[in-house]
Amino acid sequence: MSDDRALRQYNAETAFVLIGDLVEVYLDAHAADGAFYNEDRYRRQLAGHMNVPGWTLVTAQVRGRLVGYAYGFPLPEKTRWWEGIQGSIPPGFTNEDGHRTFALSELLVRPDRQRQGIARALHDELIGSRPEPRMTLLTRPDNAPAQSAYMSWGWQKITQLRPAWEDAPIFDVFLRDAPMTDGPMPS
């Protein structure tokens, strides 16, 4: 990242003071995405996710202003992450033990800072720090820029799911192997 940009990693305890800023970036990034992307629902989601052991946040700041972040967590054995899968998947695909799969839950950049390499830097910093052998994320099928970016970063669409949350949209499920730690990240 350039000299005026800084990445920083947090755990749930150290990120607690940032919750208001995280919500602000979320609402900014999703301003045109509909009623599902509201403050109350996101605060509940964020609080629940921050309680998962291993939750990790990476933030990007430009001149001291939070412009984006990515967070995720290892999927616990009794995760609800895979509930609502549509279509067939291989046997054992949803088996989790808290060490198998890291879920990239949010990757957000303020609209005025998009297409500047910030999302890629956040993505690489977050998943590059993880020991889990595979990664997963959900993205809306109509979010072509995100889908294109993820595919160019080594992710593959596997299936779709609709979470049990009220008014939840259908999401595409993406998966990728963890990046190799002894070599360059795939481009």
PDB file of C-alpha atoms in Angstrom:
ATOM      1  CA  MET A   1       0.000   0.000   0.000  1.00  0.00           C
ATOM      2  CA  SER A   2       1.189   3.567  -0.540  1.00  0.00           C
ATOM      3  CA  ASP A   3       2.787   5.675   2.187  1.00  0.00           C
ATOM      4  CA  ASP A   4      -0.497   7.290   3.261  1.00  0.00           C
ATOM      5  CA  ARG A   5      -2.253   3.928   3.694  1.00  0.00           C
ATOM      6  CA  ALA A   6      -1.864   1.636   6.690  1.00  0.00           C
ATOM      7  CA  LEU A   7      -3.132  -1.878   7.419  1.00  0.00           C
ATOM      8  CA  ARG A   8      -3.643  -3.060  10.968  1.00  0.00           C
ATOM      9  CA  GLN A   9      -4.797  -6.389  12.399  1.00  0.00           C
ATOM     10  CA  TYR A  10      -7.080  -6.781  15.439  1.00  0.00           C
ATOM     11  CA  ASN A  11      -8.694  -9.509  17.489  1.00  0.00           C
ATOM     12  CA  ALA A  12     -12.182  -9.135  18.971  1.00  0.00           C
ATOM     13  CA  GLU A  13     -10.920  -7.619  22.210  1.00  0.00           C
ATOM     14  CA  THR A  14      -8.805  -4.930  20.551  1.00  0.00           C
ATOM     15  CA  ALA A  15     -11.393  -4.195  17.832  1.00  0.00           C
ATOM     16  CA  PHE A  16     -14.204  -3.465  20.268  1.00  0.00           C
ATOM     17  CA  VAL A  17     -13.426   0.288  20.257  1.00  0.00           C
ATOM     18  CA  LEU A  18     -13.848   0.356  16.448  1.00  0.00           C
ATOM     19  CA  ILE A  19     -17.423  -0.963  16.269  1.00  0.00           C
ATOM     20  CA  GLY A  20     -18.990   2.423  15.480  1.00  0.00           C
ATOM     21  CA  ASP A  21     -16.463   3.026  12.684  1.00  0.00           C
ATOM     22  CA  LEU A  22     -16.957  -0.505  11.315  1.00  0.00           C
ATOM     23  CA  VAL A  23     -20.718   0.030  11.163  1.00  0.00           C
ATOM     24  CA  GLU A  24     -20.223   3.391   9.437  1.00  0.00           C
ATOM     25  CA  VAL A  25     -18.027   1.830   6.710  1.00  0.00           C
ATOM     26  CA  TYR A  26     -20.511  -1.041   6.297  1.00  0.00           C
ATOM     27  CA  LEU A  27     -23.436   1.349   5.808  1.00  0.00           C
ATOM     28  CA  ASP A  28     -21.392   3.500   3.415  1.00  0.00           C
ATOM     29  CA  ALA A  29     -20.326   0.484   1.332  1.00  0.00           C
ATOM     30  CA  HIS A  30     -23.895  -0.899   1.211  1.00  0.00           C
ATOM     31  CA  ALA A  31     -25.785   2.414   0.860  1.00  0.00           C
ATOM     32  CA  ALA A  32     -27.461   1.350  -2.396  1.00  0.00           C
ATOM     33  CA  ASP A  33     -27.985  -2.334  -1.566  1.00  0.00           C
ATOM     34  CA  GLY A  34     -31.410  -2.368   0.056  1.00  0.00           C
ATOM     35  CA  ALA A  35     -33.092  -2.728   3.438  1.00  0.00           C
ATOM     36  CA  PHE A  36     -31.309  -5.977   4.361  1.00  0.00           C
ATOM     37  CA  TYR A  37     -28.089  -4.001   4.812  1.00  0.00           C
ATOM     38  CA  ASN A  38     -29.182  -2.021   7.859  1.00  0.00           C
ATOM     39  CA  GLU A  39     -27.433  -0.910  11.026  1.00  0.00           C
ATOM     40  CA  ASP A  40     -29.399  -3.009  13.511  1.00  0.00           C
ATOM     41  CA  ARG A  41     -28.950  -6.288  11.627  1.00  0.00           C
ATOM     42  CA  TYR A  42     -25.265  -5.602  11.013  1.00  0.00           C
ATOM     43  CA  ARG A  43     -24.559  -4.739  14.654  1.00  0.00           C
ATOM     44  CA  ARG A  44     -26.124  -8.072  15.673  1.00  0.00           C
ATOM     45  CA  GLN A  45     -24.145  -9.919  12.997  1.00  0.00           C
ATOM     46  CA  LEU A  46     -20.894  -8.243  13.993  1.00  0.00           C
ATOM     47  CA  ALA A  47     -21.441  -8.946  17.707  1.00  0.00           C
ATOM     48  CA  GLY A  48     -22.154 -12.604  17.000  1.00  0.00           C
ATOM     49  CA  HIS A  49     -19.150 -13.002  14.720  1.00  0.00           C
ATOM     50  CA  MET A  50     -16.786 -11.263  17.155  1.00  0.00           C
ATOM     51  CA  ASN A  51     -17.649 -13.949  19.726  1.00  0.00           C
ATOM     52  CA  VAL A  52     -16.333 -16.755  17.509  1.00  0.00           C
ATOM     53  CA  PRO A  53     -12.883 -17.901  18.674  1.00  0.00           C
ATOM     54  CA  GLY A  54     -10.225 -16.818  16.188  1.00  0.00           C
ATOM     55  CA  TRP A  55     -12.181 -13.817  14.834  1.00  0.00           C
ATOM     56  CA  THR A  56      -9.715 -11.535  13.070  1.00  0.00           C
ATOM     57  CA  LEU A  57     -10.086  -8.049  11.591  1.00  0.00           C
ATOM     58  CA  VAL A  58      -7.761  -6.195   9.220  1.00  0.00           C
ATOM     59  CA  THR A  59      -8.412  -2.479   8.704  1.00  0.00           C
ATOM     60  CA  ALA A  60      -7.169  -0.037   6.082  1.00  0.00           C
ATOM     61  CA  GLN A  61      -6.728   3.599   6.960  1.00  0.00           C
ATOM     62  CA  VAL A  62      -5.817   6.469   4.696  1.00  0.00           C
ATOM     63  CA  ARG A  63      -4.439   9.488   6.540  1.00  0.00           C
ATOM     64  CA  GLY A  64      -5.985   8.204   9.774  1.00  0.00           C
ATOM     65  CA  ARG A  65      -9.493   7.606   8.317  1.00  0.00           C
ATOM     66  CA  LEU A  66     -10.914   4.076   8.242  1.00  0.00           C
ATOM     67  CA  VAL A  67     -11.621   3.377   4.570  1.00  0.00           C
ATOM     68  CA  GLY A  68     -12.112  -0.375   4.579  1.00  0.00           C
ATOM     69  CA  TYR A  69     -11.775  -3.638   6.408  1.00  0.00           C
ATOM     70  CA  ALA A  70     -11.981  -7.388   6.139  1.00  0.00           C
ATOM     71  CA  TYR A  71     -12.846  -9.834   8.868  1.00  0.00           C
ATOM     72  CA  GLY A  72     -13.460 -13.499   9.298  1.00  0.00           C
ATOM     73  CA  PHE A  73     -13.204 -16.478  11.606  1.00  0.00           C
ATOM     74  CA  PRO A  74     -12.587 -20.222  11.571  1.00  0.00           C
ATOM     75  CA  LEU A  75     -15.815 -22.171  11.195  1.00  0.00           C
ATOM     76  CA  PRO A  76     -16.580 -24.013  14.442  1.00  0.00           C
ATOM     77  CA  GLU A  77     -17.752 -27.606  14.533  1.00  0.00           C
ATOM     78  CA  LYS A  78     -21.408 -26.646  15.005  1.00  0.00           C
ATOM     79  CA  THR A  79     -21.440 -23.764  12.521  1.00  0.00           C
ATOM     80  CA  ARG A  80     -24.581 -22.467  10.852  1.00  0.00           C
ATOM     81  CA  TRP A  81     -22.489 -21.101   7.954  1.00  0.00           C
ATOM     82  CA  TRP A  82     -23.490 -23.880   5.552  1.00  0.00           C
ATOM     83  CA  GLU A  83     -27.234 -23.892   6.381  1.00  0.00           C
ATOM     84  CA  GLY A  84     -29.360 -23.183   3.338  1.00  0.00           C
ATOM     85  CA  ILE A  85     -27.078 -24.713   0.698  1.00  0.00           C
ATOM     86  CA  GLN A  86     -28.880 -25.216  -2.585  1.00  0.00           C
ATOM     87  CA  GLY A  87     -27.711 -27.926  -4.923  1.00  0.00           C
ATOM     88  CA  SER A  88     -25.456 -30.899  -4.424  1.00  0.00           C
ATOM     89  CA  ILE A  89     -22.099 -30.811  -2.695  1.00  0.00           C
ATOM     90  CA  PRO A  90     -19.499 -33.538  -2.110  1.00  0.00           C
ATOM     91  CA  PRO A  91     -19.871 -35.720   0.988  1.00  0.00           C
ATOM     92  CA  GLY A  92     -18.185 -34.136   4.006  1.00  0.00           C
ATOM     93  CA  PHE A  93     -18.069 -30.688   2.381  1.00  0.00           C
ATOM     94  CA  THR A  94     -19.765 -29.019   5.366  1.00  0.00           C
ATOM     95  CA  ASN A  95     -17.906 -30.938   8.092  1.00  0.00           C
ATOM     96  CA  GLU A  96     -16.090 -28.450  10.288  1.00  0.00           C
ATOM     97  CA  ASP A  97     -13.859 -28.761  13.333  1.00  0.00           C
ATOM     98  CA  GLY A  98     -12.767 -25.187  14.047  1.00  0.00           C
ATOM     99  CA  HIS A  99      -9.521 -25.659  12.105  1.00  0.00           C
ATOM    100  CA  ARG A 100     -10.571 -26.686   8.584  1.00  0.00           C
ATOM    101  CA  THR A 101     -12.176 -23.588   7.037  1.00  0.00           C
ATOM    102  CA  PHE A 102     -11.725 -19.855   7.483  1.00  0.00           C
ATOM    103  CA  ALA A 103     -14.809 -17.805   6.575  1.00  0.00           C
ATOM    104  CA  LEU A 104     -14.066 -14.419   5.038  1.00  0.00           C
ATOM    105  CA  SER A 105     -17.246 -12.791   6.267  1.00  0.00           C
ATOM    106  CA  GLU A 106     -16.812  -9.148   5.256  1.00  0.00           C
ATOM    107  CA  LEU A 107     -14.562  -7.288   2.834  1.00  0.00           C
ATOM    108  CA  LEU A 108     -15.670  -3.668   2.569  1.00  0.00           C
ATOM    109  CA  VAL A 109     -14.173  -0.506   1.108  1.00  0.00           C
ATOM    110  CA  ARG A 110     -15.841   2.896   1.118  1.00  0.00           C
ATOM    111  CA  PRO A 111     -17.140   3.767  -2.374  1.00  0.00           C
ATOM    112  CA  ASP A 112     -14.816   6.778  -2.708  1.00  0.00           C
ATOM    113  CA  ARG A 113     -11.803   4.507  -2.096  1.00  0.00           C
ATOM    114  CA  GLN A 114     -12.725   1.544  -4.291  1.00  0.00           C
ATOM    115  CA  ARG A 115     -10.573   0.425  -7.236  1.00  0.00           C
ATOM    116  CA  GLN A 116      -7.379   1.591  -5.542  1.00  0.00           C
ATOM    117  CA  GLY A 117      -6.024  -1.818  -4.480  1.00  0.00           C
ATOM    118  CA  ILE A 118      -7.340  -1.534  -0.928  1.00  0.00           C
ATOM    119  CA  ALA A 119      -9.667  -4.557  -1.105  1.00  0.00           C
ATOM    120  CA  ARG A 120      -6.880  -6.741  -2.496  1.00  0.00           C
ATOM    121  CA  ALA A 121      -4.464  -5.610   0.215  1.00  0.00           C
ATOM    122  CA  LEU A 122      -7.052  -6.312   2.943  1.00  0.00           C
ATOM    123  CA  HIS A 123      -7.883  -9.697   1.422  1.00  0.00           C
ATOM    124  CA  ASP A 124      -4.268 -10.779   1.122  1.00  0.00           C
ATOM    125  CA  GLU A 125      -3.348  -9.590   4.622  1.00  0.00           C
ATOM    126  CA  LEU A 126      -6.284 -11.375   6.237  1.00  0.00           C
ATOM    127  CA  ILE A 127      -6.187 -14.731   4.493  1.00  0.00           C
ATOM    128  CA  GLY A 128      -2.387 -14.749   4.367  1.00  0.00           C
ATOM    129  CA  SER A 129      -2.337 -14.737   8.170  1.00  0.00           C
ATOM    130  CA  ARG A 130      -4.565 -17.807   8.542  1.00  0.00           C
ATOM    131  CA  PRO A 131      -3.528 -21.423   9.256  1.00  0.00           C
ATOM    132  CA  GLU A 132      -6.744 -23.074   7.974  1.00  0.00           C
ATOM    133  CA  PRO A 133      -6.284 -25.141   4.787  1.00  0.00           C
ATOM    134  CA  ARG A 134      -9.345 -23.750   3.004  1.00  0.00           C
ATOM    135  CA  MET A 135     -11.255 -20.489   2.844  1.00  0.00           C
ATOM    136  CA  THR A 136     -14.878 -19.677   2.069  1.00  0.00           C
ATOM    137  CA  LEU A 137     -16.925 -16.557   1.457  1.00  0.00           C
ATOM    138  CA  LEU A 138     -20.403 -15.591   0.326  1.00  0.00           C
ATOM    139  CA  THR A 139     -21.194 -12.939  -2.261  1.00  0.00           C
ATOM    140  CA  ARG A 140     -24.361 -11.837  -3.995  1.00  0.00           C
ATOM    141  CA  PRO A 141     -24.739 -13.170  -7.542  1.00  0.00           C
ATOM    142  CA  ASP A 142     -25.462  -9.625  -8.785  1.00  0.00           C
ATOM    143  CA  ASN A 143     -22.216  -8.220  -7.383  1.00  0.00           C
ATOM    144  CA  ALA A 144     -20.188  -8.620 -10.569  1.00  0.00           C
ATOM    145  CA  PRO A 145     -17.179  -6.517  -9.444  1.00  0.00           C
ATOM    146  CA  ALA A 146     -16.739  -8.601  -6.286  1.00  0.00           C
ATOM    147  CA  GLN A 147     -17.223 -11.878  -8.136  1.00  0.00           C
ATOM    148  CA  SER A 148     -14.671 -10.895 -10.763  1.00  0.00           C
ATOM    149  CA  ALA A 149     -12.161  -9.835  -8.122  1.00  0.00           C
ATOM    150  CA  TYR A 150     -12.551 -13.034  -6.108  1.00  0.00           C
ATOM    151  CA  MET A 151     -12.145 -15.229  -9.168  1.00  0.00           C
ATOM    152  CA  SER A 152      -8.998 -13.338 -10.175  1.00  0.00           C
ATOM    153  CA  TRP A 153      -7.674 -13.910  -6.621  1.00  0.00           C
ATOM    154  CA  GLY A 154      -8.065 -17.702  -6.879  1.00  0.00           C
ATOM    155  CA  TRP A 155     -11.594 -18.258  -5.560  1.00  0.00           C
ATOM    156  CA  GLN A 156     -14.069 -20.642  -7.237  1.00  0.00           C
ATOM    157  CA  LYS A 157     -17.858 -20.570  -7.108  1.00  0.00           C
ATOM    158  CA  ILE A 158     -19.092 -23.863  -5.664  1.00  0.00           C
ATOM    159  CA  THR A 159     -22.855 -23.510  -5.146  1.00  0.00           C
ATOM    160  CA  GLN A 160     -25.447 -21.123  -3.711  1.00  0.00           C
ATOM    161  CA  LEU A 161     -27.122 -20.767  -0.343  1.00  0.00           C
ATOM    162  CA  ARG A 162     -29.846 -18.757   1.311  1.00  0.00           C
ATOM    163  CA  PRO A 163     -29.182 -18.176   5.006  1.00  0.00           C
ATOM    164  CA  ALA A 164     -32.039 -18.551   7.470  1.00  0.00           C
ATOM    165  CA  TRP A 165     -31.831 -14.855   8.396  1.00  0.00           C
ATOM    166  CA  GLU A 166     -34.955 -12.794   7.873  1.00  0.00           C
ATOM    167  CA  ASP A 167     -35.050 -11.336   4.330  1.00  0.00           C
ATOM    168  CA  ALA A 168     -31.658 -12.873   3.500  1.00  0.00           C
ATOM    169  CA  PRO A 169     -30.738 -12.859  -0.177  1.00  0.00           C
ATOM    170  CA  ILE A 170     -29.304 -15.817  -2.046  1.00  0.00           C
ATOM    171  CA  PHE A 171     -25.507 -15.860  -2.015  1.00  0.00           C
ATOM    172  CA  ASP A 172     -22.942 -17.587  -4.176  1.00  0.00           C
ATOM    173  CA  VAL A 173     -20.598 -19.760  -2.125  1.00  0.00           C
ATOM    174  CA  PHE A 174     -16.929 -19.355  -3.033  1.00  0.00           C
ATOM    175  CA  LEU A 175     -14.063 -21.559  -1.892  1.00  0.00           C
ATOM    176  CA  ARG A 176     -10.292 -21.569  -2.247  1.00  0.00           C
ATOM    177  CA  ASP A 177      -7.304 -23.275  -0.761  1.00  0.00           C
ATOM    178  CA  ALA A 178      -5.281 -21.303   1.747  1.00  0.00           C
ATOM    179  CA  PRO A 179      -2.454 -19.324   0.200  1.00  0.00           C
ATOM    180  CA  MET A 180       0.967 -20.891   0.326  1.00  0.00           C
ATOM    181  CA  THR A 181       2.998 -19.231   3.052  1.00  0.00           C
ATOM    182  CA  ASP A 182       6.402 -19.949   1.512  1.00  0.00           C
ATOM    183  CA  GLY A 183       5.713 -18.448  -1.911  1.00  0.00           C
ATOM    184  CA  PRO A 184       3.925 -15.620  -3.659  1.00  0.00           C
ATOM    185  CA  MET A 185       0.181 -15.207  -3.427  1.00  0.00           C
ATOM    186  CA  PRO A 186      -1.718 -16.302  -6.523  1.00  0.00           C
ATOM    187  CA  SER A 187      -2.728 -13.331  -8.630  1.00  0.00           C
TER     188      SER A 187
END
